[in-house]
């Protein structure tokens, strides 16, 4: 079993340090936000902030790519962003669809280029 999942100590640390603190905030968010209207100004603001953070992270990765992404040509990185943005607009602002499309274009382009 150790060969399949690796070092179980590392997985336990990952669970304690990553999952548990995250779940506390999710549960508090469900508890506090359960009665809010989806169109309320607070949730519109939260959605806007989350979208801005995601856009900032994507911009930083595209402009200054880390690690193996640095070997991907600039045109492919920017093309993936454009494709993701077009799908984002066409799917009535679905962040999930835009991000998945950008990732698929990036993977397909990298596979095609070799």
mmCIF file of N, CA and C in Angstrom:
data_model
loop_
_atom_site.group_PDB
_atom_site.id
_atom_site.type_symbol
_atom_site.label_atom_id
_atom_site.label_comp_id
_atom_site.label_asym_id
_atom_site.label_seq_id
_atom_site.Cartn_x
_atom_site.Cartn_y
_atom_site.Cartn_z
ATOM 1 N N UNK A 1 0.814 -1.195 0.000
ATOM 2 C CA UNK A 1 0.000 0.000 0.000
ATOM 3 C C UNK A 1 0.856 1.258 0.000
ATOM 4 N N UNK A 2 2.043 1.196 0.609
ATOM 5 C CA UNK A 2 2.915 2.368 0.663
ATOM 6 C C UNK A 2 3.352 2.790 -0.729
ATOM 7 N N UNK A 3 3.570 1.840 -1.628
ATOM 8 C CA UNK A 3 3.970 2.162 -2.991
ATOM 9 C C UNK A 3 2.880 2.881 -3.761
ATOM 10 N N UNK A 4 1.642 2.646 -3.375
ATOM 11 C CA UNK A 4 0.516 3.251 -4.086
ATOM 12 C C UNK A 4 0.263 4.682 -3.655
ATOM 13 N N UNK A 5 0.245 4.942 -2.347
ATOM 14 C CA UNK A 5 -0.083 6.288 -1.856
ATOM 15 C C UNK A 5 1.121 7.065 -1.365
ATOM 16 N N UNK A 6 2.277 6.459 -1.339
ATOM 17 C CA UNK A 6 3.468 7.167 -0.867
ATOM 18 C C UNK A 6 3.550 7.152 0.649
ATOM 19 N N UNK A 7 4.226 8.136 1.177
ATOM 20 C CA UNK A 7 4.438 8.230 2.614
ATOM 21 C C UNK A 7 3.154 8.695 3.292
ATOM 22 N N UNK A 8 2.582 7.890 4.149
ATOM 23 C CA UNK A 8 1.300 8.237 4.773
ATOM 24 C C UNK A 8 1.453 9.393 5.748
ATOM 25 N N UNK A 9 2.657 9.597 6.274
ATOM 26 C CA UNK A 9 2.890 10.719 7.176
ATOM 27 C C UNK A 9 2.705 12.049 6.439
ATOM 28 N N UNK A 10 3.212 12.097 5.208
ATOM 29 C CA UNK A 10 3.064 13.316 4.404
ATOM 30 C C UNK A 10 1.590 13.572 4.092
ATOM 31 N N UNK A 11 0.842 12.522 3.827
ATOM 32 C CA UNK A 11 -0.591 12.685 3.560
ATOM 33 C C UNK A 11 -1.337 13.161 4.804
ATOM 34 N N UNK A 12 -0.932 12.659 5.966
ATOM 35 C CA UNK A 12 -1.572 13.100 7.209
ATOM 36 C C UNK A 12 -1.287 14.572 7.484
ATOM 37 N N UNK A 13 -0.047 14.996 7.254
ATOM 38 C CA UNK A 13 0.303 16.402 7.445
ATOM 39 C C UNK A 13 -0.471 17.271 6.457
ATOM 40 N N UNK A 14 -0.550 16.824 5.217
ATOM 41 C CA UNK A 14 -1.316 17.564 4.213
ATOM 42 C C UNK A 14 -2.776 17.699 4.623
ATOM 43 N N UNK A 15 -3.354 16.640 5.136
ATOM 44 C CA UNK A 15 -4.743 16.678 5.565
ATOM 45 C C UNK A 15 -4.936 17.640 6.736
ATOM 46 N N UNK A 16 -4.079 17.547 7.720
ATOM 47 C CA UNK A 16 -4.207 18.395 8.906
ATOM 48 C C UNK A 16 -3.939 19.859 8.562
ATOM 49 N N UNK A 17 -2.908 20.110 7.769
ATOM 50 C CA UNK A 17 -2.520 21.490 7.474
ATOM 51 C C UNK A 17 -3.354 22.117 6.367
ATOM 52 N N UNK A 18 -3.895 21.316 5.462
ATOM 53 C CA UNK A 18 -4.604 21.880 4.320
ATOM 54 C C UNK A 18 -6.103 21.724 4.341
ATOM 55 N N UNK A 19 -6.573 20.569 4.672
ATOM 56 C CA UNK A 19 -8.009 20.295 4.564
ATOM 57 C C UNK A 19 -8.780 20.815 5.774
ATOM 58 N N UNK A 20 -8.316 20.503 6.949
ATOM 59 C CA UNK A 20 -9.080 20.870 8.149
ATOM 60 C C UNK A 20 -9.254 22.383 8.284
ATOM 61 N N UNK A 21 -8.196 23.202 8.176
ATOM 62 C CA UNK A 21 -8.421 24.654 8.293
ATOM 63 C C UNK A 21 -9.332 25.203 7.193
ATOM 64 N N UNK A 22 -9.243 24.648 6.017
ATOM 65 C CA UNK A 22 -10.090 25.094 4.915
ATOM 66 C C UNK A 22 -11.552 24.753 5.181
ATOM 67 N N UNK A 23 -11.809 23.590 5.690
ATOM 68 C CA UNK A 23 -13.185 23.160 5.927
ATOM 69 C C UNK A 23 -13.865 23.979 7.018
ATOM 70 N N UNK A 24 -13.097 24.443 7.997
ATOM 71 C CA UNK A 24 -13.676 25.289 9.045
ATOM 72 C C UNK A 24 -14.274 26.540 8.430
ATOM 73 N N UNK A 25 -13.529 27.185 7.526
ATOM 74 C CA UNK A 25 -14.023 28.413 6.902
ATOM 75 C C UNK A 25 -15.200 28.126 5.983
ATOM 76 N N UNK A 26 -15.190 26.993 5.313
ATOM 77 C CA UNK A 26 -16.330 26.627 4.456
ATOM 78 C C UNK A 26 -17.596 26.440 5.290
ATOM 79 N N UNK A 27 -17.464 25.764 6.402
ATOM 80 C CA UNK A 27 -18.632 25.540 7.266
ATOM 81 C C UNK A 27 -19.140 26.855 7.842
ATOM 82 N N UNK A 28 -18.230 27.731 8.271
ATOM 83 C CA UNK A 28 -18.652 29.043 8.763
ATOM 84 C C UNK A 28 -19.337 29.847 7.660
ATOM 85 N N UNK A 29 -18.822 29.758 6.457
ATOM 86 C CA UNK A 29 -19.447 30.445 5.328
ATOM 87 C C UNK A 29 -20.845 29.931 5.049
ATOM 88 N N UNK A 30 -21.023 28.621 5.131
ATOM 89 C CA UNK A 30 -22.366 28.050 4.957
ATOM 90 C C UNK A 30 -23.307 28.505 6.055
ATOM 91 N N UNK A 31 -22.781 28.549 7.269
ATOM 92 C CA UNK A 31 -23.621 28.927 8.400
ATOM 93 C C UNK A 31 -24.023 30.396 8.318
ATOM 94 N N UNK A 32 -23.040 31.284 8.061
ATOM 95 C CA UNK A 32 -23.341 32.717 7.993
ATOM 96 C C UNK A 32 -24.084 33.097 6.716
ATOM 97 N N UNK A 33 -23.746 32.473 5.605
ATOM 98 C CA UNK A 33 -24.321 32.875 4.324
ATOM 99 C C UNK A 33 -25.534 32.095 3.899
ATOM 100 N N UNK A 34 -25.980 31.171 4.731
ATOM 101 C CA UNK A 34 -27.108 30.331 4.354
ATOM 102 C C UNK A 34 -28.385 31.093 4.075
ATOM 103 N N UNK A 35 -28.617 32.181 4.769
ATOM 104 C CA UNK A 35 -29.851 32.922 4.589
ATOM 105 C C UNK A 35 -29.742 34.111 3.658
ATOM 106 N N UNK A 36 -28.567 34.334 3.066
ATOM 107 C CA UNK A 36 -28.400 35.479 2.183
ATOM 108 C C UNK A 36 -28.991 35.218 0.806
ATOM 109 N N UNK A 37 -29.512 36.264 0.216
ATOM 110 C CA UNK A 37 -30.030 36.189 -1.150
ATOM 111 C C UNK A 37 -28.842 36.169 -2.111
ATOM 112 N N UNK A 38 -28.886 35.329 -3.148
ATOM 113 C CA UNK A 38 -27.779 35.215 -4.084
ATOM 114 C C UNK A 38 -27.509 36.509 -4.832
ATOM 115 N N UNK A 39 -28.499 37.364 -4.941
ATOM 116 C CA UNK A 39 -28.328 38.630 -5.628
ATOM 117 C C UNK A 39 -27.980 39.780 -4.706
ATOM 118 N N UNK A 40 -27.727 39.480 -3.432
ATOM 119 C CA UNK A 40 -27.441 40.544 -2.469
ATOM 120 C C UNK A 40 -26.099 41.201 -2.799
ATOM 121 N N UNK A 41 -25.948 42.434 -2.349
ATOM 122 C CA UNK A 41 -24.731 43.182 -2.646
ATOM 123 C C UNK A 41 -23.493 42.525 -2.040
ATOM 124 N N UNK A 42 -23.645 41.911 -0.894
ATOM 125 C CA UNK A 42 -22.505 41.257 -0.249
ATOM 126 C C UNK A 42 -21.995 40.108 -1.113
ATOM 127 N N UNK A 43 -22.876 39.261 -1.595
ATOM 128 C CA UNK A 43 -22.437 38.132 -2.408
ATOM 129 C C UNK A 43 -21.956 38.575 -3.780
ATOM 130 N N UNK A 44 -22.526 39.617 -4.339
ATOM 131 C CA UNK A 44 -22.025 40.149 -5.603
ATOM 132 C C UNK A 44 -20.598 40.651 -5.410
ATOM 133 N N UNK A 45 -20.336 41.326 -4.287
ATOM 134 C CA UNK A 45 -18.996 41.817 -3.992
ATOM 135 C C UNK A 45 -18.027 40.652 -3.789
ATOM 136 N N UNK A 46 -18.430 39.628 -3.044
ATOM 137 C CA UNK A 46 -17.575 38.463 -2.807
ATOM 138 C C UNK A 46 -17.238 37.779 -4.123
ATOM 139 N N UNK A 47 -18.228 37.622 -4.992
ATOM 140 C CA UNK A 47 -18.000 36.998 -6.295
ATOM 141 C C UNK A 47 -17.026 37.834 -7.127
ATOM 142 N N UNK A 48 -17.158 39.162 -7.067
ATOM 143 C CA UNK A 48 -16.260 40.044 -7.817
ATOM 144 C C UNK A 48 -14.831 39.945 -7.298
ATOM 145 N N UNK A 49 -14.669 39.883 -5.987
ATOM 146 C CA UNK A 49 -13.330 39.761 -5.401
ATOM 147 C C UNK A 49 -12.708 38.413 -5.780
ATOM 148 N N UNK A 50 -13.477 37.350 -5.711
ATOM 149 C CA UNK A 50 -12.963 36.024 -6.074
ATOM 150 C C UNK A 50 -12.550 35.994 -7.544
ATOM 151 N N UNK A 51 -13.335 36.603 -8.407
ATOM 152 C CA UNK A 51 -13.006 36.653 -9.829
ATOM 153 C C UNK A 51 -11.741 37.475 -10.062
ATOM 154 N N UNK A 52 -11.596 38.585 -9.350
ATOM 155 C CA UNK A 52 -10.406 39.424 -9.499
ATOM 156 C C UNK A 52 -9.151 38.693 -9.033
ATOM 157 N N UNK A 53 -9.243 37.948 -7.943
ATOM 158 C CA UNK A 53 -8.095 37.185 -7.453
ATOM 159 C C UNK A 53 -7.695 36.125 -8.469
ATOM 160 N N UNK A 54 -8.684 35.416 -9.013
ATOM 161 C CA UNK A 54 -8.403 34.398 -10.024
ATOM 162 C C UNK A 54 -7.766 35.028 -11.260
ATOM 163 N N UNK A 55 -8.268 36.183 -11.694
ATOM 164 C CA UNK A 55 -7.703 36.871 -12.858
ATOM 165 C C UNK A 55 -6.257 37.294 -12.585
ATOM 166 N N UNK A 56 -5.979 37.758 -11.386
ATOM 167 C CA UNK A 56 -4.618 38.151 -11.036
ATOM 168 C C UNK A 56 -3.653 36.976 -11.043
ATOM 169 N N UNK A 57 -4.090 35.860 -10.513
ATOM 170 C CA UNK A 57 -3.237 34.665 -10.494
ATOM 171 C C UNK A 57 -2.966 34.192 -11.915
ATOM 172 N N UNK A 58 -4.007 34.164 -12.750
ATOM 173 C CA UNK A 58 -3.835 33.736 -14.141
ATOM 174 C C UNK A 58 -2.895 34.691 -14.875
ATOM 175 N N UNK A 59 -3.065 35.996 -14.661
ATOM 176 C CA UNK A 59 -2.194 36.974 -15.321
ATOM 177 C C UNK A 59 -0.739 36.784 -14.906
ATOM 178 N N UNK A 60 -0.499 36.552 -13.639
ATOM 179 C CA UNK A 60 0.873 36.345 -13.178
ATOM 180 C C UNK A 60 1.472 35.080 -13.778
ATOM 181 N N UNK A 61 0.694 34.023 -13.860
ATOM 182 C CA UNK A 61 1.195 32.769 -14.432
ATOM 183 C C UNK A 61 1.469 32.921 -15.920
ATOM 184 N N UNK A 62 0.638 33.689 -16.627
ATOM 185 C CA UNK A 62 0.829 33.855 -18.064
ATOM 186 C C UNK A 62 2.038 34.746 -18.356
ATOM 187 N N UNK A 63 2.172 35.836 -17.632
ATOM 188 C CA UNK A 63 3.250 36.788 -17.903
ATOM 189 C C UNK A 63 4.593 36.278 -17.406
ATOM 190 N N UNK A 64 4.643 35.699 -16.214
ATOM 191 C CA UNK A 64 5.877 35.165 -15.654
ATOM 192 C C UNK A 64 5.652 33.695 -15.290
ATOM 193 N N UNK A 65 5.681 32.819 -16.285
ATOM 194 C CA UNK A 65 5.349 31.413 -16.030
ATOM 195 C C UNK A 65 6.378 30.710 -15.157
ATOM 196 N N UNK A 66 5.899 29.948 -14.180
ATOM 197 C CA UNK A 66 6.818 29.202 -13.321
ATOM 198 C C UNK A 66 7.125 27.818 -13.886
ATOM 199 N N UNK A 67 8.250 27.289 -13.546
ATOM 200 C CA UNK A 67 8.603 25.901 -13.831
ATOM 201 C C UNK A 67 8.486 25.492 -15.285
ATOM 202 N N UNK A 68 7.827 24.353 -15.504
ATOM 203 C CA UNK A 68 7.711 23.780 -16.841
ATOM 204 C C UNK A 68 6.876 24.649 -17.775
ATOM 205 N N UNK A 69 6.026 25.482 -17.229
ATOM 206 C CA UNK A 69 5.197 26.355 -18.068
ATOM 207 C C UNK A 69 6.051 27.375 -18.818
ATOM 208 N N UNK A 70 7.243 27.648 -18.323
ATOM 209 C CA UNK A 70 8.137 28.591 -18.996
ATOM 210 C C UNK A 70 8.585 28.061 -20.355
ATOM 211 N N UNK A 71 8.511 26.751 -20.564
ATOM 212 C CA UNK A 71 8.905 26.175 -21.852
ATOM 213 C C UNK A 71 7.799 26.276 -22.898
ATOM 214 N N UNK A 72 6.611 26.680 -22.495
ATOM 215 C CA UNK A 72 5.491 26.839 -23.423
ATOM 216 C C UNK A 72 5.625 28.202 -24.111
ATOM 217 N N UNK A 73 5.504 28.247 -25.436
ATOM 218 C CA UNK A 73 5.631 29.525 -26.142
ATOM 219 C C UNK A 73 4.601 30.560 -25.667
ATOM 220 N N UNK A 74 5.011 31.823 -25.733
ATOM 221 C CA UNK A 74 4.130 32.911 -25.306
ATOM 222 C C UNK A 74 2.806 32.896 -26.059
ATOM 223 N N UNK A 75 2.863 32.661 -27.370
ATOM 224 C CA UNK A 75 1.649 32.686 -28.197
ATOM 225 C C UNK A 75 0.637 31.647 -27.713
ATOM 226 N N UNK A 76 1.114 30.482 -27.305
ATOM 227 C CA UNK A 76 0.203 29.441 -26.818
ATOM 228 C C UNK A 76 -0.407 29.842 -25.483
ATOM 229 N N UNK A 77 0.391 30.410 -24.593
ATOM 230 C CA UNK A 77 -0.142 30.843 -23.295
ATOM 231 C C UNK A 77 -1.203 31.921 -23.481
ATOM 232 N N UNK A 78 -0.885 32.924 -24.295
ATOM 233 C CA UNK A 78 -1.851 34.007 -24.510
ATOM 234 C C UNK A 78 -3.075 33.513 -25.287
ATOM 235 N N UNK A 79 -2.872 32.590 -26.224
ATOM 236 C CA UNK A 79 -3.997 32.011 -26.962
ATOM 237 C C UNK A 79 -4.942 31.241 -26.049
ATOM 238 N N UNK A 80 -4.379 30.532 -25.073
ATOM 239 C CA UNK A 80 -5.214 29.803 -24.113
ATOM 240 C C UNK A 80 -6.040 30.768 -23.267
ATOM 241 N N UNK A 81 -5.441 31.896 -22.904
ATOM 242 C CA UNK A 81 -6.182 32.903 -22.135
ATOM 243 C C UNK A 81 -7.317 33.476 -22.973
ATOM 244 N N UNK A 82 -7.042 33.787 -24.233
ATOM 245 C CA UNK A 82 -8.085 34.334 -25.117
ATOM 246 C C UNK A 82 -9.204 33.322 -25.312
ATOM 247 N N UNK A 83 -8.861 32.062 -25.549
ATOM 248 C CA UNK A 83 -9.888 31.026 -25.720
ATOM 249 C C UNK A 83 -10.720 30.881 -24.453
ATOM 250 N N UNK A 84 -10.068 30.877 -23.299
ATOM 251 C CA UNK A 84 -10.794 30.783 -22.036
ATOM 252 C C UNK A 84 -11.719 31.963 -21.824
ATOM 253 N N UNK A 85 -11.255 33.164 -22.189
ATOM 254 C CA UNK A 85 -12.091 34.362 -22.032
ATOM 255 C C UNK A 85 -13.296 34.321 -22.965
ATOM 256 N N UNK A 86 -13.096 33.871 -24.190
ATOM 257 C CA UNK A 86 -14.222 33.772 -25.138
ATOM 258 C C UNK A 86 -15.269 32.800 -24.621
ATOM 259 N N UNK A 87 -14.831 31.648 -24.129
ATOM 260 C CA UNK A 87 -15.792 30.671 -23.587
ATOM 261 C C UNK A 87 -16.459 31.222 -22.330
ATOM 262 N N UNK A 88 -15.716 31.953 -21.513
ATOM 263 C CA UNK A 88 -16.279 32.602 -20.327
ATOM 264 C C UNK A 88 -17.430 33.523 -20.724
ATOM 265 N N UNK A 89 -17.243 34.320 -21.758
ATOM 266 C CA UNK A 89 -18.293 35.237 -22.217
ATOM 267 C C UNK A 89 -19.461 34.465 -22.841
ATOM 268 N N UNK A 90 -19.157 33.461 -23.659
ATOM 269 C CA UNK A 90 -20.214 32.712 -24.349
ATOM 270 C C UNK A 90 -21.070 31.865 -23.408
ATOM 271 N N UNK A 91 -20.512 31.458 -22.290
ATOM 272 C CA UNK A 91 -21.267 30.614 -21.350
ATOM 273 C C UNK A 91 -21.872 31.446 -20.224
ATOM 274 N N UNK A 92 -22.183 32.671 -20.515
ATOM 275 C CA UNK A 92 -22.800 33.579 -19.542
ATOM 276 C C UNK A 92 -21.961 33.712 -18.279
ATOM 277 N N UNK A 93 -20.690 33.960 -18.485
ATOM 278 C CA UNK A 93 -19.730 34.244 -17.418
ATOM 279 C C UNK A 93 -19.501 33.059 -16.472
ATOM 280 N N UNK A 94 -19.339 31.881 -17.045
ATOM 281 C CA UNK A 94 -19.013 30.693 -16.256
ATOM 282 C C UNK A 94 -17.496 30.620 -16.082
ATOM 283 N N UNK A 95 -17.023 30.907 -14.886
ATOM 284 C CA UNK A 95 -15.589 30.867 -14.608
ATOM 285 C C UNK A 95 -15.049 29.458 -14.821
ATOM 286 N N UNK A 96 -15.801 28.470 -14.389
ATOM 287 C CA UNK A 96 -15.380 27.079 -14.541
ATOM 288 C C UNK A 96 -15.142 26.741 -16.015
ATOM 289 N N UNK A 97 -16.090 27.089 -16.875
ATOM 290 C CA UNK A 97 -15.958 26.777 -18.303
ATOM 291 C C UNK A 97 -14.762 27.500 -18.914
ATOM 292 N N UNK A 98 -14.540 28.748 -18.517
ATOM 293 C CA UNK A 98 -13.410 29.501 -19.049
ATOM 294 C C UNK A 98 -12.068 28.925 -18.636
ATOM 295 N N UNK A 99 -11.942 28.571 -17.370
ATOM 296 C CA UNK A 99 -10.679 28.016 -16.877
ATOM 297 C C UNK A 99 -10.415 26.652 -17.499
ATOM 298 N N UNK A 100 -11.436 25.809 -17.569
ATOM 299 C CA UNK A 100 -11.251 24.481 -18.166
ATOM 300 C C UNK A 100 -10.874 24.606 -19.641
ATOM 301 N N UNK A 101 -11.496 25.514 -20.364
ATOM 302 C CA UNK A 101 -11.166 25.708 -21.773
ATOM 303 C C UNK A 101 -9.726 26.170 -21.931
ATOM 304 N N UNK A 102 -9.305 27.126 -21.124
ATOM 305 C CA UNK A 102 -7.922 27.583 -21.191
ATOM 306 C C UNK A 102 -6.939 26.462 -20.923
ATOM 307 N N UNK A 103 -7.239 25.629 -19.943
ATOM 308 C CA UNK A 103 -6.364 24.496 -19.634
ATOM 309 C C UNK A 103 -6.322 23.492 -20.778
ATOM 310 N N UNK A 104 -7.490 23.207 -21.367
ATOM 311 C CA UNK A 104 -7.531 22.251 -22.472
ATOM 312 C C UNK A 104 -6.777 22.764 -23.691
ATOM 313 N N UNK A 105 -6.915 24.057 -23.991
ATOM 314 C CA UNK A 105 -6.175 24.631 -25.120
ATOM 315 C C UNK A 105 -4.671 24.551 -24.848
ATOM 316 N N UNK A 106 -4.280 24.854 -23.627
ATOM 317 C CA UNK A 106 -2.859 24.789 -23.258
ATOM 318 C C UNK A 106 -2.325 23.357 -23.405
ATOM 319 N N UNK A 107 -3.062 22.386 -22.872
ATOM 320 C CA UNK A 107 -2.617 20.990 -22.967
ATOM 321 C C UNK A 107 -2.580 20.498 -24.400
ATOM 322 N N UNK A 108 -3.613 20.831 -25.182
ATOM 323 C CA UNK A 108 -3.651 20.400 -26.582
ATOM 324 C C UNK A 108 -2.528 21.055 -27.378
ATOM 325 N N UNK A 109 -2.295 22.332 -27.138
ATOM 326 C CA UNK A 109 -1.223 23.023 -27.845
ATOM 327 C C UNK A 109 0.144 22.476 -27.508
ATOM 328 N N UNK A 110 0.367 22.190 -26.239
ATOM 329 C CA UNK A 110 1.656 21.631 -25.813
ATOM 330 C C UNK A 110 1.858 20.230 -26.394
ATOM 331 N N UNK A 111 0.775 19.437 -26.428
ATOM 332 C CA UNK A 111 0.875 18.098 -27.010
ATOM 333 C C UNK A 111 1.162 18.182 -28.511
ATOM 334 N N UNK A 112 0.544 19.148 -29.177
ATOM 335 C CA UNK A 112 0.740 19.311 -30.618
ATOM 336 C C UNK A 112 2.166 19.781 -30.933
ATOM 337 N N UNK A 113 2.670 20.693 -30.111
ATOM 338 C CA UNK A 113 4.013 21.214 -30.327
ATOM 339 C C UNK A 113 5.098 20.221 -29.919
ATOM 340 N N UNK A 114 4.730 19.317 -29.036
ATOM 341 C CA UNK A 114 5.688 18.282 -28.617
ATOM 342 C C UNK A 114 6.431 18.574 -27.400
#
